[in-house]
Amino acid sequence: MRLLPHRRRSILSPRHWPALLALVLGLGLGATAASAAEPPGRVARLSHLEGDAGYAPAGGTEWLRAEFNRPLTTGDQFSAAPGARAELHSGSTAIRLQGPARLGLDALDDRTTRLQLTEGALALRIRAIYPGERYEVGTPNLAFVAAQPGDYRFAVDPASGTTRVALLEGSGTVYGDGGQAQPLAAGQQAVYTARGLAVQQRGPAVRDGFDQWADARDRAEAQSISGRYVSPEIIGYQQLDAYGDWSSDPTYGNIWFPRVTIADWAPYRYGQWRWIDPWGWTWVDDAPWGFAPFHYGRWTQVGSRWGWVPGPRVARPAYAPALAGFIGSVAPGPRGNGAGRPAERWYPLAPGEAWRPGWRASAQYLDNVNRWNGPRPAPQAQPRFAREPQAISAWHEDRGPQPARWQQQPERRGFLDTQQRDRDPQRQARERMEQQRIDLQRQHDNDRRAQEWRVQRDQQERTQADRAVRERQFAEQAERQRRAQGEQQRQSREQQRQQGEQQRQLREQQRQQFEQQRQQRDQMRAQQDQQRAQREQFRAQQEQQHQQREQFRAQQEQQRAQRPPPPQQQQHDEQHRAQRPDRGS
């Protein structure tokens, strides 16, 4: 792997950036005073790599092969080879590079993230900016300060001496060497030359293949199952999905169980102790997932299985170099010189057990590291796993912990060898040759295992891609079924509506028929009433005629009674005829 030459240029120095100096000092004095007493609670970590990459520890000039679980901090340099793509995480912030690229971590603490890009392309995804926090990106041409969370792109071309700044999301300000300031908004892009913010080109932000790769990484991170159980600020949780399973426990809450096949495996057993400033002795685990479970949370045993308990979900969890207890000498703190061993034996801390660093830490830092909402363990003379032999790990021979099984060539600085004193030169030469042979063999084994892991990772990525395709097909099928069911339900509702309309029309017809029948009944009743009145009238007329007949009969009877005897009647008749005029005249 070809690593880029060691070059460091800080455009934020007082000589080059007088205008920014006052601004940085004004915002950073409080943070400097607060952080001087203890190491920061935030680091960076290499989480994904395609190709070759390396790093140079702070204050050193030797470039080493990049490692996934070695924490990166202020002063470290990171380099990506041509054609390589690398992804780092610092909390929830994703830092992605496309080689050939060189990135310096000029400042990385709880309040300031200052990156120095001297070559290559950088994609900076800031998901959250907390009060008092500051994100800066420096290049040989300019300095950029983000004003809000967003998706920012930078590309430095040393050959042409230009820097391209593109804001896909968010906003910020670009500062020049003479104190010039130019604000940029989302969707804007500018190419700058020299140091006075001379704009070579300006226009809308344009996405390329690197942006599409970064977007795909964002989508994969958004789909992480472990993100449902831990804070997004915990570094390394994205790797937990492929190497373990989550479960819920009534006592500890959410627990992650790694899928480990090593018979004697225990937390903090397979890895290395490294002296990393400013924390001192720091655990670097061998497992590809071995970052988050060894720098956050606690470990417990459920039956015979080891499980990682992330603890309560907090906004900004604090990083710890190793959440372990020691039996023997006390681990030196940041002011130690790295000599000696951190302890003879060590064990993982259980949930509720407090971790005490080897330096004077603030109450807030200890509260963040030791926060626990579950039941506290009963007071014991020793912590839980300090009394269980299967949980205690010890030094392997006299050269440090057991050799790495998964990671690349280890960093030699800070390794321990307590028996190099009082040896004759020939024996030391033989031991150096033997150590070199062992190192070469380890390097060969590590390279072979790394190749196997890359193949396994590619298979996992293909499996995840196939799973994504199947999930998409399943989602499309489910969507089609849902649409078909919705169409059936709509048709069923339409049929029900039509049936309801028919029933309503039938009821209306029945109502009209009932109304007609009622009217007919009313007409018949009126006719019957009329006929009854006519009958009553006819009966009254008959009664009247009967009375008239009775009167007439009575009159006849009266007349008959008053009629004269027959001779008198005959005489009367004759008189009557004589009195009538003659009909013939």
C-alpha positions as a printed Julia matrix, in Angstrom:
585×3 Matrix{Float64}:
    0.0     0.0     0.0
    1.45    3.4    -0.95
    0.9     5.97    1.75
    1.05    9.65    1.0
    4.06   11.65    2.24
    3.71   13.37    5.56
    2.72   17.04    5.03
    0.83   19.25    7.46
   -0.37   22.73    6.7
   -2.73   24.57    9.0
   -4.49   27.49    7.35
   -5.98   28.5    10.7
   -2.64   29.67   12.16
   -2.38   33.25   13.5
   -0.05   34.21   10.69
   -2.47   33.18    7.97
   -5.83   33.74    9.56
   -5.86   36.81   11.83
   -9.57   37.35   11.33
  -10.43   33.83   12.4
   -8.12   33.87   15.37
  -10.28   36.23   17.39
  -13.39   34.3    16.47
  -11.89   30.94   17.42
  -10.45   32.32   20.64
  -13.75   33.92   21.57
  -15.63   30.68   21.12
  -12.95   28.31   22.36
  -11.49   29.83   25.54
  -14.23   28.4    27.71
  -13.88   24.99   26.12
  -10.09   25.05   26.49
  -10.29   25.81   30.19
  -12.89   23.12   30.76
  -11.13   20.41   28.73
   -7.6    21.04   29.99
   -8.24   19.03   33.14
   -9.36   15.84   31.41
   -9.24   14.07   28.03
  -12.15   14.65   25.64
  -15.21   12.42   25.63
  -15.22   12.03   21.86
  -12.92   10.34   19.32
  -13.09    9.2    15.7
  -13.01    5.69   14.34
  -12.52    4.07   10.95
  -15.84    2.29   10.28
  -15.62    1.35    6.59
  -12.78    0.98    4.09
  -12.61    0.14    0.41
   -8.99   -0.05   -0.67
   -5.9     0.89    1.34
   -5.5     3.57    3.98
   -3.09    4.51    6.73
   -2.69    6.8     9.69
    0.06    8.6    11.54
   -0.35    9.04   15.32
   -0.16   12.54   16.75
    3.42   13.79   16.94
    4.76   10.96   14.78
    6.02   10.77   11.21
    5.66    7.01   10.65
    2.6     5.92    8.69
    0.86    2.73    9.79
   -1.79    0.58    8.22
   -5.27    1.81    9.12
   -7.11   -0.14   11.83
  -10.83   -0.29   12.48
  -10.75   -0.22   16.29
   -7.84    2.09   16.99
   -9.38    5.4    18.16
   -8.29    8.52   16.27
   -7.9    11.76   18.17
   -6.51   15.28   17.97
   -3.26   15.44   16.01
   -3.71   12.16   14.13
   -3.36   12.09   10.36
   -5.38    9.85    8.03
   -4.55    9.02    4.44
   -6.48    7.14    1.74
   -4.65    5.6    -1.21
   -5.66    6.4    -4.81
   -9.01    4.81   -5.64
   -9.76    4.05   -1.98
  -12.83    5.17   -0.1
  -12.9     5.41    3.67
  -15.53    6.29    6.23
  -14.84    7.6     9.73
  -17.34    8.33   12.47
  -17.07   10.84   15.26
  -20.3    10.5    17.19
  -23.13   10.7    14.68
  -20.99   12.69   12.23
  -19.77   10.75    9.19
  -16.41   11.74    7.63
  -15.9    10.13    4.22
  -12.82   10.35    1.99
  -12.05    9.43   -1.6
   -8.41    8.82   -2.38
   -5.89    9.99   -2.97
   -6.75   12.0     0.13
   -5.06   13.35    3.25
   -7.01   14.48    6.31
   -5.68   15.86    9.57
   -7.62   15.9    12.83
   -6.41   19.29   14.04
   -8.96   19.38   16.88
  -11.39   16.73   18.07
  -12.98   17.25   21.46
  -16.37   17.82   23.06
  -16.77   21.32   21.59
  -14.63   21.58   18.44
  -14.17   19.41   15.37
  -11.53   20.92   13.09
  -10.51   18.93   10.01
   -7.62   19.83    7.7
   -8.02   18.51    4.14
   -4.84   18.92    2.08
   -5.72   16.62   -0.81
   -8.65   14.61   -2.15
  -12.41   14.65   -1.68
  -14.24   14.89    1.65
  -17.93   14.28    2.35
  -18.94   15.59    5.77
  -22.36   14.53    7.05
  -23.22   16.47   10.23
  -26.37   15.11   11.83
  -26.43   17.28   14.94
  -24.69   20.4    16.26
  -25.18   20.88   19.99
  -25.05   24.25   21.75
  -21.5    25.53   21.92
  -20.26   23.0    19.37
  -18.28   24.02   16.28
  -17.42   22.24   13.02
  -14.59   23.57   10.83
  -12.93   22.33    7.65
   -9.66   23.86    6.53
   -7.95   23.55    3.14
   -4.87   25.25    1.62
   -7.23   27.9     0.17
   -9.87   28.58    2.8
  -11.61   27.72    6.03
  -15.24   26.68    6.21
  -17.45   26.85    9.32
  -20.77   24.96    9.28
  -23.75   26.9    10.61
  -26.16   23.99   10.94
  -26.39   20.23   10.4
  -26.13   19.26    6.77
  -24.31   17.45    3.98
  -21.1    19.19    2.9
  -18.59   18.34    0.14
  -15.0    19.48   -0.27
  -12.47   18.66   -2.98
   -8.85   19.85   -2.92
   -6.71   19.66   -6.07
   -3.06   20.41   -5.19
   -2.07   20.5    -8.86
   -4.39   23.39   -9.73
   -4.39   24.91   -6.26
   -8.2    24.96   -6.05
  -10.8    23.96   -3.5
  -14.38   23.07   -4.4
  -17.03   23.59   -1.71
  -20.53   22.21   -2.32
  -23.45   22.37    0.11
  -25.99   19.64   -0.63
  -27.75   20.42    2.66
  -27.18   22.99    5.37
  -25.41   26.35    5.31
  -22.11   27.86    6.37
  -19.47   30.53    5.81
  -16.21   30.4     3.85
  -13.32   32.48    5.24
  -10.28   33.7     3.32
   -6.73   34.55    4.29
   -7.42   38.28    4.57
  -10.51   37.93    6.74
  -12.94   37.75    3.82
  -16.19   35.9     4.5
  -18.69   34.51    2.03
  -21.88   32.72    3.14
  -23.07   29.67    1.24
  -26.54   28.15    1.32
  -27.92   24.72    0.5
  -27.68   23.81   -3.16
  -24.75   26.16   -3.89
  -21.26   25.29   -5.07
  -18.11   27.35   -5.56
  -14.53   26.72   -6.67
  -11.9    28.93   -5.01
   -8.31   29.68   -5.97
   -5.47   31.26   -4.01
   -6.17   32.4    -0.43
   -8.32   35.48   -0.91
  -11.55   33.66   -1.81
  -11.08   34.3    -5.52
  -14.03   32.48   -7.08
  -13.13   30.54  -10.2
  -16.56   29.05  -10.71
  -19.95   29.3    -8.99
  -23.2    27.45   -9.61
  -25.6    24.86   -8.27
  -24.21   21.86   -6.4
  -23.66   18.85   -8.67
  -23.58   15.25   -7.42
  -21.02   12.73   -8.65
  -20.21    9.08   -8.0
  -18.6     9.84   -4.66
  -21.78   11.64   -3.54
  -23.89    8.68   -4.59
  -21.63    6.35   -2.6
  -21.93    8.63    0.44
  -25.72    8.72    0.05
  -25.8     4.91   -0.09
  -23.76    4.77    3.13
  -26.24    7.19    4.75
  -29.16    5.0     3.72
  -27.45    1.87    5.05
  -26.79    3.63    8.35
  -30.41    4.81    8.55
  -31.57    1.19    8.16
  -29.37   -0.12   11.0
  -31.29   -2.22   13.5
  -28.89   -1.33   16.31
  -29.75    2.34   15.81
  -33.12    1.61   17.42
  -31.46    0.56   20.68
  -28.52    2.95   21.17
  -27.81    6.62   20.8
  -26.61    7.65   17.31
  -23.65    9.3    19.03
  -22.21    5.9    20.09
  -19.34    5.21   17.7
  -19.32    1.8    16.02
  -22.91    0.68   16.56
  -23.34    0.23   12.78
  -21.18   -2.94   12.85
  -23.29   -4.69   15.5
  -26.05   -5.78   13.1
  -23.84   -8.23   11.18
  -22.21   -9.85   14.22
  -24.9   -10.26   16.86
  -28.51  -10.11   17.91
  -30.57   -7.88   20.19
  -32.79   -9.09   22.99
  -34.78   -7.56   25.82
  -34.17   -8.38   29.47
  -36.46   -7.37   32.36
  -33.45   -6.4    34.5
  -31.01   -4.78   32.07
  -33.28   -3.7    29.23
  -31.82   -4.07   25.74
  -28.88   -6.48   25.44
  -26.74   -7.24   22.41
  -25.36  -10.81   22.2
  -22.34  -11.27   19.89
  -22.17  -14.41   17.77
  -18.83  -15.73   19.08
  -17.49  -19.22   18.36
  -14.34  -19.05   20.55
  -14.8   -21.34   23.54
  -12.98  -19.22   26.12
  -14.08  -15.85   24.78
  -14.69  -13.06   27.28
  -14.83   -9.27   26.95
  -11.41   -7.58   26.92
   -9.59  -10.86   26.27
   -8.81  -10.9    22.54
   -7.14   -7.62   21.71
   -4.31   -5.34   22.76
   -3.58   -2.62   25.26
   -2.22    0.49   23.51
   -0.86    3.64   25.05
   -2.82    6.4    23.29
   -2.55   10.0    24.44
   -4.24   11.66   26.2
   -6.11    8.72   27.86
   -3.2     6.39   28.52
   -3.73    2.66   28.26
   -6.56    1.99   25.81
   -8.12   -1.31   24.8
   -8.07   -2.08   21.06
  -10.17   -5.16   20.39
   -9.57   -7.67   17.61
  -13.2    -8.19   16.58
  -14.55   -6.21   13.61
  -17.4    -5.05   15.87
  -15.14   -4.44   18.84
  -15.41   -0.68   19.35
  -18.77    0.35   20.79
  -19.08   -2.58   23.29
  -15.65   -1.84   24.77
  -15.83    1.94   25.09
  -19.5     2.42   26.06
  -21.95    0.57   28.28
  -21.24   -2.55   30.33
  -21.09   -6.34   29.94
  -23.19   -8.97   31.66
  -23.78  -12.72   31.5
  -27.21  -14.21   30.84
  -26.8   -17.91   31.42
  -23.56  -18.81   29.65
  -23.8   -16.0    27.07
  -21.98  -12.71   27.25
  -24.13   -9.72   26.41
  -23.41   -6.02   26.01
  -25.73   -3.64   27.83
  -25.58   -0.17   26.2
  -27.31    1.43   29.18
  -29.67    4.41   29.08
  -29.99    6.34   25.84
  -28.32    9.74   26.29
  -27.81   12.57   23.81
  -24.01   12.63   24.03
  -22.47    9.46   25.51
  -18.89    9.83   26.7
  -16.04    7.74   25.3
  -13.91    5.73   27.74
  -10.58    4.04   26.88
  -11.7     0.76   28.49
  -14.62    0.06   30.83
  -12.78   -2.61   32.78
  -11.66   -3.21   36.33
   -8.06   -4.06   37.17
   -6.47   -6.5    39.59
   -2.93   -5.47   40.38
   -1.27   -2.18   39.55
   -3.44    0.82   38.76
   -3.58    1.98   35.16
   -1.62    5.21   34.66
   -3.6     8.19   33.47
   -2.89   10.74   30.77
    0.1    12.08   32.61
    1.83    8.71   32.76
    4.73    7.84   30.52
    3.41    4.49   29.27
    5.99    2.44   31.11
    5.02   -0.82   32.76
    1.77   -2.67   32.41
   -1.69   -1.22   33.07
   -2.47   -4.16   35.39
   -1.68   -7.84   35.85
   -5.28   -8.94   35.33
   -8.53   -7.28   34.33
  -12.24   -8.0    33.94
  -15.27   -6.3    32.37
  -17.42   -4.04   34.5
  -21.03   -5.14   35.03
  -24.09   -2.87   34.72
  -24.3    -0.42   37.59
  -20.6    -0.72   38.51
  -18.74    2.59   38.37
  -15.65    3.07   36.24
  -12.85    5.17   37.66
  -10.24    6.52   35.21
   -6.58    7.0    36.02
   -6.92   10.79   35.89
   -8.94   13.43   37.7
  -12.19   13.52   35.76
  -15.06   15.96   36.12
  -18.34   14.95   37.72
  -20.15   15.46   34.42
  -17.78   13.13   32.56
  -18.12   10.42   35.22
  -21.88   10.83   35.21
  -21.99   10.33   31.44
  -19.78    7.26   31.59
  -21.39    5.66   34.66
  -25.02    6.64   34.1
  -27.29    3.68   34.8
  -31.09    3.66   35.25
  -31.4     0.01   36.26
  -30.97   -1.62   39.69
  -27.64   -1.02   41.38
  -25.68   -4.14   42.4
  -25.48   -4.91   46.09
  -22.3    -3.66   47.8
  -19.62   -6.35   47.53
  -16.01   -6.62   48.54
  -15.22   -7.12   44.84
  -17.13   -6.38   41.63
  -19.16   -9.17   40.12
  -16.76  -10.42   37.45
  -13.69   -9.94   39.64
  -14.95  -13.03   41.54
  -15.5   -15.14   38.41
  -12.33  -16.71   36.95
  -13.82  -17.2    33.48
  -14.3   -13.42   33.21
  -10.75  -12.44   34.21
   -8.09  -11.95   31.52
   -4.35  -11.74   32.05
   -1.18  -10.92   30.14
   -0.03  -13.46   27.55
    3.53  -14.44   28.47
    5.46  -11.22   28.88
    4.78   -9.32   25.65
    1.31   -7.95   26.35
   -2.12   -9.43   25.74
   -2.84  -12.37   23.47
   -2.04  -11.75   19.8
   -4.63  -10.22   17.53
   -6.79  -12.57   15.48
   -8.62  -10.1    13.27
   -6.82   -6.8    12.88
   -3.91   -5.52   10.85
   -0.3    -5.05   11.91
   -0.4    -3.46   15.37
    1.09   -0.15   16.28
    4.48   -0.76   17.91
    4.54    2.36   20.06
    3.48    1.61   23.6
    3.93   -2.17   23.51
    5.4    -3.79   26.58
    8.42   -5.99   26.97
    9.56   -6.15   30.59
   12.39   -8.67   30.07
   14.61   -6.73   27.67
   16.8    -5.56   30.52
   19.96   -7.46   31.52
   20.21   -9.48   28.28
   23.34  -10.12   26.26
   23.48   -8.55   22.76
   23.51  -11.91   20.92
   20.42  -13.08   22.72
   18.75   -9.77   22.05
   19.66  -10.05   18.34
   18.27  -13.59   18.19
   15.13  -12.47   19.95
   14.78   -9.49   17.59
   15.12  -11.79   14.59
   12.6   -14.2    16.12
   10.29  -11.3    16.87
   10.65  -10.07   13.3
    9.85  -13.54   12.01
    6.82  -13.71   14.29
    5.76  -10.23   13.17
    6.1   -11.19    9.52
    4.12  -14.35   10.11
    1.48  -12.38   11.96
    1.43   -9.84    9.16
    0.97  -12.64    6.62
   -1.77  -14.22    8.73
   -3.43  -10.87    9.29
   -3.31  -10.08    5.58
   -4.78  -13.47    4.77
   -7.48  -13.04    7.38
   -8.09   -9.49    6.17
   -8.58  -10.86    2.66
  -10.94  -13.48    4.05
  -12.8   -10.76    5.93
  -13.02   -8.66    2.79
  -14.46  -11.66    0.95
  -16.81  -12.27    3.85
  -17.69   -8.58    3.92
  -18.35   -8.63    0.17
  -20.51  -11.69    0.65
  -22.33   -9.95    3.47
  -22.79   -6.88    1.31
  -24.09   -9.03   -1.52
  -26.32  -10.83    0.97
  -27.53   -7.49    2.26
  -28.07   -6.32   -1.33
  -29.99   -9.52   -2.1
  -31.92   -9.05    1.1
  -32.63   -5.47    0.11
  -33.82   -6.67   -3.31
  -36.01   -9.32   -1.69
  -37.31   -6.8     0.79
  -38.01   -4.37   -2.06
  -39.76   -7.13   -4.02
  -41.67   -8.12   -0.94
  -42.56   -4.48   -0.34
  -43.65   -4.11   -3.97
  -45.7    -7.31   -3.74
  -47.19   -6.15   -0.47
  -47.91   -2.79   -2.1
  -49.6    -4.53   -5.04
  -51.6    -6.7    -2.65
  -52.49   -3.66   -0.63
  -53.59   -1.85   -3.77
  -55.56   -4.9    -4.94
  -57.19   -5.22   -1.54
  -57.89   -1.51   -1.6
  -59.46   -1.85   -5.07
  -61.53   -4.81   -3.87
  -62.6    -2.88   -0.83
  -63.45    0.09   -3.03
  -65.49   -2.1    -5.34
  -67.14   -3.73   -2.35
  -67.94   -0.31   -0.94
  -69.28    0.73   -4.35
  -71.47   -2.38   -4.49
  -72.65   -1.74   -0.97
  -73.37    1.85   -1.95
  -75.33    0.72   -5.0
  -77.22   -1.83   -2.91
  -77.93    0.86   -0.36
  -79.13    3.15   -3.15
  -81.38    0.38   -4.5
  -82.74   -0.28   -1.03
  -83.32    3.44   -0.58
  -85.18    3.59   -3.9
  -87.19    0.5    -2.91
  -88.06    2.09    0.42
  -89.04    5.26   -1.46
  -91.26    3.24   -3.77
  -92.81    1.45   -0.81
  -93.31    4.78    0.9
  -95.01    6.15   -2.23
  -97.2     3.03   -2.45
  -98.1     3.38    1.22
  -98.89    7.05    0.57
 -101.11    6.12   -2.41
 -102.85    3.46   -0.36
 -103.34    5.96    2.44
 -104.8     8.46   -0.02
 -107.05    5.74   -1.45
 -108.14    4.81    2.05
 -108.81    8.46    2.76
 -110.83    8.73   -0.46
 -112.76    5.54    0.35
 -113.36    6.86    3.86
 -114.59   10.14    2.39
 -116.85    8.28   -0.04
 -118.15    6.13    2.77
 -118.77    9.23    4.82
 -120.56   10.79    1.87
 -122.64    7.65    1.33
 -123.41    7.56    5.03
 -124.53   11.18    4.85
 -126.66   10.39    1.79
 -128.19    7.42    3.59
 -128.87    9.58    6.57
 -130.41   12.22    4.29
 -132.49    9.53    2.49
 -133.6     8.12    5.83
 -134.55   11.62    6.94
 -136.5    12.11    3.72
 -138.23    8.76    4.2
 -138.99    9.74    7.79
 -140.38   13.03    6.56
 -142.48   11.28    3.88
 -143.67    8.83    6.52
 -144.7    11.72    8.73
 -146.42   13.36    5.76
 -148.28   10.13    5.02
 -149.23    9.89    8.64
 -150.47   13.48    8.58
 -152.29   12.83    5.35
 -153.83    9.69    6.8
 -154.77   11.64    9.89
 -156.32   14.33    7.73
 -158.19   11.67    5.78
 -159.38   10.14    8.98
 -160.47   13.54   10.18
 -162.18   14.23    6.92
 -163.84   10.85    6.99
 -164.99   11.56   10.46
 -166.4    14.92    9.39
 -168.02   13.52    6.22
 -172.11   13.77    6.31
 -174.38   10.81    6.12
 -175.04    9.35    2.68
 -178.33   11.19    1.87
 -176.83   14.33    2.95
 -173.81   13.45    0.93
 -175.84   12.77   -2.16
 -177.7    16.02   -1.74
 -174.41   17.72   -1.2
 -173.03   16.24   -4.35
 -175.92   17.3    -6.38
 -175.63   20.78   -5.03
 -172.06   20.7    -5.88
 -172.62   19.61   -9.44
 -175.36   22.14   -9.88
 -172.98   24.83   -8.78
 -170.31   23.75  -11.32
 -170.61   25.29  -14.76
 -171.65   23.07  -17.58
 -168.64   21.39  -19.26
 -170.27   21.57  -22.69
 -170.76   25.34  -22.74
